[in-house]
Amino acid sequence: MTLFHAVVWLDHQSAKVLQFDEAHVQAEKVKSHSHHTKQHGSAVRSEHEYFGEVCDALNGIEEVLVVGSSTAQADFKHYADKHRPQTAKHIVGYETVDHPTENQLIAMAKQYFLKYDRMAGTPSPM
């Protein structure tokens, strides 16, 4: 099931992707894979693999809100803008939050998208 909106909570170890509409929520978790080697840049490659998997989980979603720590968001934004511009164009906002529950994430995202869609002049499918 592909839904119109999603909220992604992420840090550098894991991400929770919640796709939703008024009646449905579909959750997916993505975990980073730490396989550091003595090779220069292995941590960067691991992070890129992780962020790539997060972007893969967002395929087909029209509007995405990314939330989490400010440093994780900044690193993810940089990765998406540089390596996944097709995904980056569907990210409509970034918000810094701590560790909300799944219900708090959905409520926050619904409120965010209602405002966003109203300002953009597009009807919200919620």
mmCIF file of N, CA and C in Angstrom:
data_model
loop_
_atom_site.group_PDB
_atom_site.id
_atom_site.type_symbol
_atom_site.label_atom_id
_atom_site.label_comp_id
_atom_site.label_asym_id
_atom_site.label_seq_id
_atom_site.Cartn_x
_atom_site.Cartn_y
_atom_site.Cartn_z
ATOM 1 N N MET A 1 0.844 -1.163 0.000
ATOM 2 C CA MET A 1 0.000 0.000 0.000
ATOM 3 C C MET A 1 0.893 1.230 0.000
ATOM 4 N N THR A 2 0.746 2.097 -0.965
ATOM 5 C CA THR A 2 1.489 3.344 -1.011
ATOM 6 C C THR A 2 0.554 4.465 -0.598
ATOM 7 N N LEU A 3 0.965 5.238 0.370
ATOM 8 C CA LEU A 3 0.159 6.324 0.889
ATOM 9 C C LEU A 3 0.808 7.649 0.513
ATOM 10 N N PHE A 4 0.033 8.725 0.569
ATOM 11 C CA PHE A 4 0.457 10.030 0.085
ATOM 12 C C PHE A 4 1.469 10.716 0.993
ATOM 13 N N HIS A 5 1.301 10.585 2.314
ATOM 14 C CA HIS A 5 2.157 11.266 3.279
ATOM 15 C C HIS A 5 2.996 10.272 4.078
ATOM 16 N N ALA A 6 4.153 10.758 4.540
ATOM 17 C CA ALA A 6 4.985 9.964 5.448
ATOM 18 C C ALA A 6 5.739 10.901 6.377
ATOM 19 N N VAL A 7 6.001 10.382 7.561
ATOM 20 C CA VAL A 7 6.889 11.061 8.494
ATOM 21 C C VAL A 7 8.010 10.069 8.799
ATOM 22 N N VAL A 8 9.236 10.581 8.822
ATOM 23 C CA VAL A 8 10.406 9.750 9.106
ATOM 24 C C VAL A 8 11.084 10.305 10.337
ATOM 25 N N TRP A 9 11.169 9.485 11.380
ATOM 26 C CA TRP A 9 11.971 9.845 12.532
ATOM 27 C C TRP A 9 13.306 9.137 12.354
ATOM 28 N N LEU A 10 14.412 9.889 12.445
ATOM 29 C CA LEU A 10 15.708 9.235 12.277
ATOM 30 C C LEU A 10 16.771 9.806 13.181
ATOM 31 N N ASP A 11 17.716 8.947 13.472
ATOM 32 C CA ASP A 11 18.978 9.345 14.075
ATOM 33 C C ASP A 11 20.052 8.615 13.273
ATOM 34 N N HIS A 12 21.257 8.509 13.790
ATOM 35 C CA HIS A 12 22.321 7.874 13.011
ATOM 36 C C HIS A 12 22.326 6.350 13.112
ATOM 37 N N GLN A 13 21.452 5.786 13.950
ATOM 38 C CA GLN A 13 21.416 4.329 14.096
ATOM 39 C C GLN A 13 20.190 3.682 13.472
ATOM 40 N N SER A 14 19.048 4.380 13.480
ATOM 41 C CA SER A 14 17.830 3.781 12.953
ATOM 42 C C SER A 14 16.857 4.852 12.488
ATOM 43 N N ALA A 15 15.908 4.409 11.685
ATOM 44 C CA ALA A 15 14.856 5.297 11.194
ATOM 45 C C ALA A 15 13.533 4.559 11.262
ATOM 46 N N LYS A 16 12.501 5.316 11.530
ATOM 47 C CA LYS A 16 11.140 4.774 11.512
ATOM 48 C C LYS A 16 10.378 5.564 10.452
ATOM 49 N N VAL A 17 9.896 4.865 9.439
ATOM 50 C CA VAL A 17 9.140 5.478 8.356
ATOM 51 C C VAL A 17 7.673 5.124 8.576
ATOM 52 N N LEU A 18 6.842 6.145 8.747
ATOM 53 C CA LEU A 18 5.412 5.943 8.952
ATOM 54 C C LEU A 18 4.654 6.585 7.800
ATOM 55 N N GLN A 19 4.104 5.750 6.923
ATOM 56 C CA GLN A 19 3.235 6.232 5.853
ATOM 57 C C GLN A 19 1.816 6.227 6.403
ATOM 58 N N PHE A 20 1.011 7.227 6.033
ATOM 59 C CA PHE A 20 -0.319 7.281 6.627
ATOM 60 C C PHE A 20 -1.301 8.047 5.762
ATOM 61 N N ASP A 21 -2.565 7.767 6.028
ATOM 62 C CA ASP A 21 -3.669 8.583 5.568
ATOM 63 C C ASP A 21 -4.618 8.695 6.752
ATOM 64 N N GLU A 22 -5.839 9.117 6.529
ATOM 65 C CA GLU A 22 -6.763 9.310 7.643
ATOM 66 C C GLU A 22 -7.037 8.021 8.419
ATOM 67 N N ALA A 23 -7.064 6.888 7.719
ATOM 68 C CA ALA A 23 -7.476 5.640 8.364
ATOM 69 C C ALA A 23 -6.375 4.596 8.521
ATOM 70 N N HIS A 24 -5.244 4.756 7.838
ATOM 71 C CA HIS A 24 -4.225 3.711 7.823
ATOM 72 C C HIS A 24 -2.855 4.263 8.211
ATOM 73 N N VAL A 25 -2.076 3.406 8.845
ATOM 74 C CA VAL A 25 -0.667 3.711 9.133
ATOM 75 C C VAL A 25 0.133 2.466 8.774
ATOM 76 N N GLN A 26 1.185 2.680 8.007
ATOM 77 C CA GLN A 26 2.082 1.586 7.632
ATOM 78 C C GLN A 26 3.474 1.953 8.134
ATOM 79 N N ALA A 27 4.057 1.116 8.986
ATOM 80 C CA ALA A 27 5.350 1.409 9.597
ATOM 81 C C ALA A 27 6.448 0.523 9.024
ATOM 82 N N GLU A 28 7.621 1.106 8.876
ATOM 83 C CA GLU A 28 8.797 0.362 8.429
ATOM 84 C C GLU A 28 10.001 0.883 9.196
ATOM 85 N N LYS A 29 10.843 -0.016 9.663
ATOM 86 C CA LYS A 29 12.064 0.370 10.374
ATOM 87 C C LYS A 29 13.269 0.088 9.500
ATOM 88 N N VAL A 30 14.235 0.995 9.570
ATOM 89 C CA VAL A 30 15.499 0.839 8.854
ATOM 90 C C VAL A 30 16.608 1.013 9.878
ATOM 91 N N LYS A 31 17.514 0.062 9.942
ATOM 92 C CA LYS A 31 18.636 0.138 10.883
ATOM 93 C C LYS A 31 19.934 0.340 10.115
ATOM 94 N N SER A 32 20.831 1.102 10.723
ATOM 95 C CA SER A 32 22.141 1.284 10.104
ATOM 96 C C SER A 32 22.946 0.000 10.283
ATOM 97 N N HIS A 33 23.897 -0.199 9.392
ATOM 98 C CA HIS A 33 24.755 -1.378 9.442
ATOM 99 C C HIS A 33 26.170 -0.903 9.722
ATOM 100 N N SER A 34 26.626 -1.117 10.917
ATOM 101 C CA SER A 34 27.980 -0.703 11.257
ATOM 102 C C SER A 34 28.942 -1.831 10.919
ATOM 103 N N HIS A 35 29.686 -1.630 9.872
ATOM 104 C CA HIS A 35 30.739 -2.586 9.530
ATOM 105 C C HIS A 35 31.984 -1.791 9.168
ATOM 106 N N HIS A 36 32.491 -1.139 10.224
ATOM 107 C CA HIS A 36 33.683 -0.316 10.050
ATOM 108 C C HIS A 36 34.905 -1.196 9.786
ATOM 109 N N THR A 37 35.722 -0.722 8.913
ATOM 110 C CA THR A 37 36.983 -1.388 8.640
ATOM 111 C C THR A 37 38.094 -0.377 8.867
ATOM 112 N N LYS A 38 39.303 -0.815 8.727
ATOM 113 C CA LYS A 38 40.427 0.108 8.860
ATOM 114 C C LYS A 38 40.569 0.986 7.619
ATOM 115 N N GLN A 39 39.778 0.670 6.610
ATOM 116 C CA GLN A 39 39.823 1.424 5.368
ATOM 117 C C GLN A 39 39.300 2.843 5.605
ATOM 118 N N HIS A 40 39.972 3.831 5.055
ATOM 119 C CA HIS A 40 39.568 5.220 5.204
ATOM 120 C C HIS A 40 38.169 5.423 4.618
ATOM 121 N N GLY A 41 37.304 6.071 5.386
ATOM 122 C CA GLY A 41 35.973 6.399 4.881
ATOM 123 C C GLY A 41 34.937 5.311 5.049
ATOM 124 N N SER A 42 35.244 4.234 5.774
ATOM 125 C CA SER A 42 34.270 3.146 5.894
ATOM 126 C C SER A 42 33.021 3.594 6.651
ATOM 127 N N ALA A 43 33.175 4.497 7.623
ATOM 128 C CA ALA A 43 32.018 4.996 8.366
ATOM 129 C C ALA A 43 31.107 5.800 7.443
ATOM 130 N N VAL A 44 31.696 6.560 6.538
ATOM 131 C CA VAL A 44 30.917 7.338 5.576
ATOM 132 C C VAL A 44 30.152 6.399 4.649
ATOM 133 N N ARG A 45 30.809 5.334 4.191
ATOM 134 C CA ARG A 45 30.121 4.369 3.322
ATOM 135 C C ARG A 45 28.964 3.705 4.051
ATOM 136 N N SER A 46 29.164 3.359 5.308
ATOM 137 C CA SER A 46 28.088 2.752 6.100
ATOM 138 C C SER A 46 26.916 3.716 6.247
ATOM 139 N N GLU A 47 27.214 4.975 6.521
ATOM 140 C CA GLU A 47 26.154 5.973 6.654
ATOM 141 C C GLU A 47 25.432 6.162 5.327
ATOM 142 N N HIS A 48 26.162 6.180 4.232
ATOM 143 C CA HIS A 48 25.532 6.329 2.917
ATOM 144 C C HIS A 48 24.633 5.143 2.603
ATOM 145 N N GLU A 49 25.055 3.942 2.964
ATOM 146 C CA GLU A 49 24.207 2.765 2.751
ATOM 147 C C GLU A 49 22.917 2.893 3.553
ATOM 148 N N TYR A 50 23.042 3.303 4.794
ATOM 149 C CA TYR A 50 21.889 3.480 5.675
ATOM 150 C C TYR A 50 20.941 4.538 5.119
ATOM 151 N N PHE A 51 21.467 5.711 4.778
ATOM 152 C CA PHE A 51 20.618 6.767 4.242
ATOM 153 C C PHE A 51 20.000 6.348 2.905
ATOM 154 N N GLY A 52 20.730 5.569 2.122
ATOM 155 C CA GLY A 52 20.185 5.046 0.870
ATOM 156 C C GLY A 52 18.991 4.143 1.123
ATOM 157 N N GLU A 53 19.074 3.313 2.164
ATOM 158 C CA GLU A 53 17.948 2.432 2.512
ATOM 159 C C GLU A 53 16.748 3.249 2.991
ATOM 160 N N VAL A 54 17.002 4.331 3.722
ATOM 161 C CA VAL A 54 15.906 5.206 4.144
ATOM 162 C C VAL A 54 15.245 5.824 2.899
ATOM 163 N N CYS A 55 16.046 6.301 1.970
ATOM 164 C CA CYS A 55 15.500 6.870 0.734
ATOM 165 C C CYS A 55 14.698 5.820 -0.046
ATOM 166 N N ASP A 56 15.195 4.593 -0.100
ATOM 167 C CA ASP A 56 14.463 3.522 -0.777
ATOM 168 C C ASP A 56 13.088 3.318 -0.150
ATOM 169 N N ALA A 57 13.011 3.429 1.173
ATOM 170 C CA ALA A 57 11.741 3.255 1.874
ATOM 171 C C ALA A 57 10.759 4.387 1.555
ATOM 172 N N LEU A 58 11.257 5.499 1.031
ATOM 173 C CA LEU A 58 10.408 6.654 0.715
ATOM 174 C C LEU A 58 9.951 6.687 -0.741
ATOM 175 N N ASN A 59 10.392 5.723 -1.534
ATOM 176 C CA ASN A 59 9.994 5.699 -2.948
ATOM 177 C C ASN A 59 8.482 5.685 -3.088
ATOM 178 N N GLY A 60 7.969 6.557 -3.955
ATOM 179 C CA GLY A 60 6.551 6.592 -4.253
ATOM 180 C C GLY A 60 5.712 7.442 -3.314
ATOM 181 N N ILE A 61 6.316 8.027 -2.289
ATOM 182 C CA ILE A 61 5.570 8.867 -1.353
ATOM 183 C C ILE A 61 5.688 10.316 -1.816
ATOM 184 N N GLU A 62 4.561 10.989 -1.935
ATOM 185 C CA GLU A 62 4.536 12.342 -2.491
ATOM 186 C C GLU A 62 5.080 13.412 -1.552
ATOM 187 N N GLU A 63 4.723 13.337 -0.269
ATOM 188 C CA GLU A 63 5.146 14.360 0.684
ATOM 189 C C GLU A 63 5.708 13.688 1.933
ATOM 190 N N VAL A 64 6.927 14.096 2.301
ATOM 191 C CA VAL A 64 7.627 13.477 3.420
ATOM 192 C C VAL A 64 8.087 14.560 4.391
ATOM 193 N N LEU A 65 7.849 14.320 5.679
ATOM 194 C CA LEU A 65 8.369 15.157 6.748
ATOM 195 C C LEU A 65 9.443 14.354 7.459
ATOM 196 N N VAL A 66 10.632 14.930 7.613
ATOM 197 C CA VAL A 66 11.739 14.257 8.291
ATOM 198 C C VAL A 66 11.915 14.909 9.652
ATOM 199 N N VAL A 67 11.928 14.086 10.706
ATOM 200 C CA VAL A 67 12.092 14.593 12.066
ATOM 201 C C VAL A 67 13.174 13.792 12.773
ATOM 202 N N GLY A 68 13.704 14.371 13.846
ATOM 203 C CA GLY A 68 14.738 13.704 14.620
ATOM 204 C C GLY A 68 15.741 14.720 15.117
ATOM 205 N N SER A 69 16.941 14.249 15.426
ATOM 206 C CA SER A 69 17.982 15.163 15.908
ATOM 207 C C SER A 69 18.437 16.067 14.770
ATOM 208 N N SER A 70 18.889 17.256 15.131
ATOM 209 C CA SER A 70 19.298 18.210 14.098
ATOM 210 C C SER A 70 20.501 17.716 13.296
ATOM 211 N N THR A 71 21.440 17.020 13.942
ATOM 212 C CA THR A 71 22.617 16.552 13.205
ATOM 213 C C THR A 71 22.256 15.416 12.246
ATOM 214 N N ALA A 72 21.404 14.496 12.676
ATOM 215 C CA ALA A 72 20.984 13.409 11.781
ATOM 216 C C ALA A 72 20.208 13.969 10.600
ATOM 217 N N GLN A 73 19.335 14.939 10.862
ATOM 218 C CA GLN A 73 18.583 15.559 9.769
ATOM 219 C C GLN A 73 19.510 16.250 8.776
ATOM 220 N N ALA A 74 20.471 16.993 9.290
ATOM 221 C CA ALA A 74 21.394 17.711 8.406
ATOM 222 C C ALA A 74 22.200 16.735 7.557
ATOM 223 N N ASP A 75 22.680 15.658 8.156
ATOM 224 C CA ASP A 75 23.445 14.658 7.400
ATOM 225 C C ASP A 75 22.560 13.975 6.355
ATOM 226 N N PHE A 76 21.320 13.637 6.739
ATOM 227 C CA PHE A 76 20.401 13.002 5.792
ATOM 228 C C PHE A 76 20.049 13.961 4.660
ATOM 229 N N LYS A 77 19.786 15.225 4.987
ATOM 230 C CA LYS A 77 19.458 16.226 3.953
ATOM 231 C C LYS A 77 20.605 16.362 2.959
ATOM 232 N N HIS A 78 21.820 16.441 3.465
ATOM 233 C CA HIS A 78 22.987 16.548 2.592
ATOM 234 C C HIS A 78 23.068 15.333 1.664
ATOM 235 N N TYR A 79 22.887 14.132 2.230
ATOM 236 C CA TYR A 79 22.933 12.908 1.422
ATOM 237 C C TYR A 79 21.828 12.919 0.365
ATOM 238 N N ALA A 80 20.608 13.200 0.776
ATOM 239 C CA ALA A 80 19.480 13.164 -0.168
ATOM 240 C C ALA A 80 19.650 14.204 -1.273
ATOM 241 N N ASP A 81 20.034 15.429 -0.906
ATOM 242 C CA ASP A 81 20.219 16.478 -1.910
ATOM 243 C C ASP A 81 21.296 16.101 -2.921
ATOM 244 N N LYS A 82 22.374 15.509 -2.446
ATOM 245 C CA LYS A 82 23.510 15.197 -3.319
ATOM 246 C C LYS A 82 23.339 13.895 -4.098
ATOM 247 N N HIS A 83 22.825 12.847 -3.428
ATOM 248 C CA HIS A 83 22.816 11.515 -4.036
ATOM 249 C C HIS A 83 21.439 11.024 -4.471
ATOM 250 N N ARG A 84 20.376 11.592 -3.915
ATOM 251 C CA ARG A 84 19.015 11.135 -4.224
ATOM 252 C C ARG A 84 18.086 12.330 -4.464
ATOM 253 N N PRO A 85 18.357 13.132 -5.498
ATOM 254 C CA PRO A 85 17.532 14.328 -5.723
ATOM 255 C C PRO A 85 16.052 14.013 -5.975
ATOM 256 N N GLN A 86 15.748 12.839 -6.524
ATOM 257 C CA GLN A 86 14.347 12.472 -6.745
ATOM 258 C C GLN A 86 13.633 12.315 -5.407
ATOM 259 N N THR A 87 14.303 11.774 -4.424
ATOM 260 C CA THR A 87 13.717 11.655 -3.084
ATOM 261 C C THR A 87 13.679 13.016 -2.409
ATOM 262 N N ALA A 88 14.751 13.781 -2.527
ATOM 263 C CA ALA A 88 14.851 15.082 -1.862
ATOM 264 C C ALA A 88 13.724 16.022 -2.273
ATOM 265 N N LYS A 89 13.280 15.948 -3.522
ATOM 266 C CA LYS A 89 12.226 16.878 -3.950
ATOM 267 C C LYS A 89 10.876 16.571 -3.312
ATOM 268 N N HIS A 90 10.713 15.402 -2.710
ATOM 269 C CA HIS A 90 9.462 15.047 -2.039
ATOM 270 C C HIS A 90 9.504 15.334 -0.540
ATOM 271 N N ILE A 91 10.670 15.736 -0.038
ATOM 272 C CA ILE A 91 10.789 16.085 1.383
ATOM 273 C C ILE A 91 10.358 17.542 1.535
ATOM 274 N N VAL A 92 9.262 17.742 2.258
ATOM 275 C CA VAL A 92 8.673 19.075 2.359
ATOM 276 C C VAL A 92 9.099 19.819 3.613
ATOM 277 N N GLY A 93 9.723 19.118 4.572
ATOM 278 C CA GLY A 93 10.146 19.811 5.774
ATOM 279 C C GLY A 93 10.993 18.960 6.682
ATOM 280 N N TYR A 94 11.695 19.649 7.570
ATOM 281 C CA TYR A 94 12.541 19.030 8.587
ATOM 282 C C TYR A 94 12.181 19.676 9.921
ATOM 283 N N GLU A 95 11.980 18.859 10.940
ATOM 284 C CA GLU A 95 11.641 19.350 12.274
ATOM 285 C C GLU A 95 12.501 18.608 13.297
ATOM 286 N N THR A 96 13.028 19.343 14.262
ATOM 287 C CA THR A 96 13.824 18.731 15.317
ATOM 288 C C THR A 96 12.904 18.301 16.455
ATOM 289 N N VAL A 97 12.936 16.998 16.763
ATOM 290 C CA VAL A 97 12.144 16.448 17.869
ATOM 291 C C VAL A 97 12.994 15.418 18.597
ATOM 292 N N ASP A 98 12.561 15.068 19.801
ATOM 293 C CA ASP A 98 13.302 14.104 20.614
ATOM 294 C C ASP A 98 12.906 12.683 20.221
ATOM 295 N N HIS A 99 12.246 11.960 21.073
ATOM 296 C CA HIS A 99 11.849 10.579 20.815
ATOM 297 C C HIS A 99 10.339 10.432 21.023
ATOM 298 N N PRO A 100 9.534 10.956 20.105
ATOM 299 C CA PRO A 100 8.086 10.855 20.282
ATOM 300 C C PRO A 100 7.592 9.422 20.037
ATOM 301 N N THR A 101 6.407 9.135 20.565
ATOM 302 C CA THR A 101 5.787 7.836 20.292
ATOM 303 C C THR A 101 5.273 7.842 18.855
ATOM 304 N N GLU A 102 4.903 6.671 18.376
ATOM 305 C CA GLU A 102 4.364 6.574 17.029
ATOM 306 C C GLU A 102 3.097 7.427 16.883
ATOM 307 N N ASN A 103 2.220 7.386 17.884
ATOM 308 C CA ASN A 103 0.990 8.190 17.829
ATOM 309 C C ASN A 103 1.299 9.682 17.828
ATOM 310 N N GLN A 104 2.296 10.111 18.609
ATOM 311 C CA GLN A 104 2.693 11.518 18.624
ATOM 312 C C GLN A 104 3.263 11.930 17.270
ATOM 313 N N LEU A 105 4.057 11.047 16.648
ATOM 314 C CA LEU A 105 4.605 11.340 15.321
ATOM 315 C C LEU A 105 3.494 11.543 14.294
ATOM 316 N N ILE A 106 2.525 10.637 14.286
ATOM 317 C CA ILE A 106 1.426 10.732 13.323
ATOM 318 C C ILE A 106 0.626 12.018 13.554
ATOM 319 N N ALA A 107 0.301 12.318 14.802
ATOM 320 C CA ALA A 107 -0.461 13.528 15.111
ATOM 321 C C ALA A 107 0.299 14.783 14.672
ATOM 322 N N MET A 108 1.606 14.835 14.968
ATOM 323 C CA MET A 108 2.420 15.979 14.582
ATOM 324 C C MET A 108 2.478 16.105 13.058
ATOM 325 N N ALA A 109 2.665 14.982 12.372
ATOM 326 C CA ALA A 109 2.774 15.018 10.916
ATOM 327 C C ALA A 109 1.448 15.420 10.268
ATOM 328 N N LYS A 110 0.331 14.922 10.777
ATOM 329 C CA LYS A 110 -0.978 15.308 10.210
ATOM 330 C C LYS A 110 -1.184 16.811 10.339
ATOM 331 N N GLN A 111 -0.850 17.354 11.499
ATOM 332 C CA GLN A 111 -0.975 18.790 11.708
ATOM 333 C C GLN A 111 -0.043 19.555 10.752
ATOM 334 N N TYR A 112 1.185 19.074 10.605
ATOM 335 C CA TYR A 112 2.155 19.717 9.719
ATOM 336 C C TYR A 112 1.639 19.712 8.273
ATOM 337 N N PHE A 113 1.168 18.556 7.795
ATOM 338 C CA PHE A 113 0.730 18.458 6.402
ATOM 339 C C PHE A 113 -0.535 19.251 6.129
ATOM 340 N N LEU A 114 -1.437 19.379 7.096
ATOM 341 C CA LEU A 114 -2.619 20.221 6.894
ATOM 342 C C LEU A 114 -2.193 21.659 6.636
ATOM 343 N N LYS A 115 -1.255 22.164 7.457
ATOM 344 C CA LYS A 115 -0.739 23.527 7.253
ATOM 345 C C LYS A 115 0.011 23.633 5.929
ATOM 346 N N TYR A 116 0.876 22.660 5.665
ATOM 347 C CA TYR A 116 1.685 22.688 4.440
ATOM 348 C C TYR A 116 0.792 22.688 3.198
ATOM 349 N N ASP A 117 -0.178 21.775 3.148
ATOM 350 C CA ASP A 117 -1.054 21.686 1.982
ATOM 351 C C ASP A 117 -1.915 22.941 1.833
ATOM 352 N N ARG A 118 -2.355 23.508 2.936
ATOM 353 C CA ARG A 118 -3.151 24.741 2.878
ATOM 354 C C ARG A 118 -2.311 25.873 2.302
ATOM 355 N N MET A 119 -1.058 25.989 2.766
ATOM 356 C CA MET A 119 -0.185 27.053 2.257
ATOM 357 C C MET A 119 0.184 26.844 0.794
ATOM 358 N N ALA A 120 0.324 25.590 0.386
ATOM 359 C CA ALA A 120 0.684 25.292 -0.999
ATOM 360 C C ALA A 120 -0.536 25.366 -1.929
ATOM 361 N N GLY A 121 -1.722 25.441 -1.339
ATOM 362 C CA GLY A 121 -2.927 25.515 -2.156
ATOM 363 C C GLY A 121 -3.333 24.178 -2.752
ATOM 364 N N THR A 122 -2.868 23.092 -2.165
ATOM 365 C CA THR A 122 -3.242 21.772 -2.670
ATOM 366 C C THR A 122 -4.136 21.090 -1.646
ATOM 367 N N PRO A 123 -5.152 20.400 -2.124
ATOM 368 C CA PRO A 123 -6.003 19.685 -1.178
ATOM 369 C C PRO A 123 -5.263 18.514 -0.554
ATOM 370 N N SER A 124 -5.424 18.357 0.722
ATOM 371 C CA SER A 124 -4.783 17.251 1.433
ATOM 372 C C SER A 124 -5.656 16.024 1.331
ATOM 373 N N PRO A 125 -5.087 14.867 0.958
ATOM 374 C CA PRO A 125 -5.884 13.656 0.855
ATOM 375 C C PRO A 125 -6.204 13.022 2.203
ATOM 376 N N MET A 126 -6.015 13.743 3.307
ATOM 377 C CA MET A 126 -6.327 13.190 4.635
ATOM 378 C C MET A 126 -7.755 13.510 4.974
#
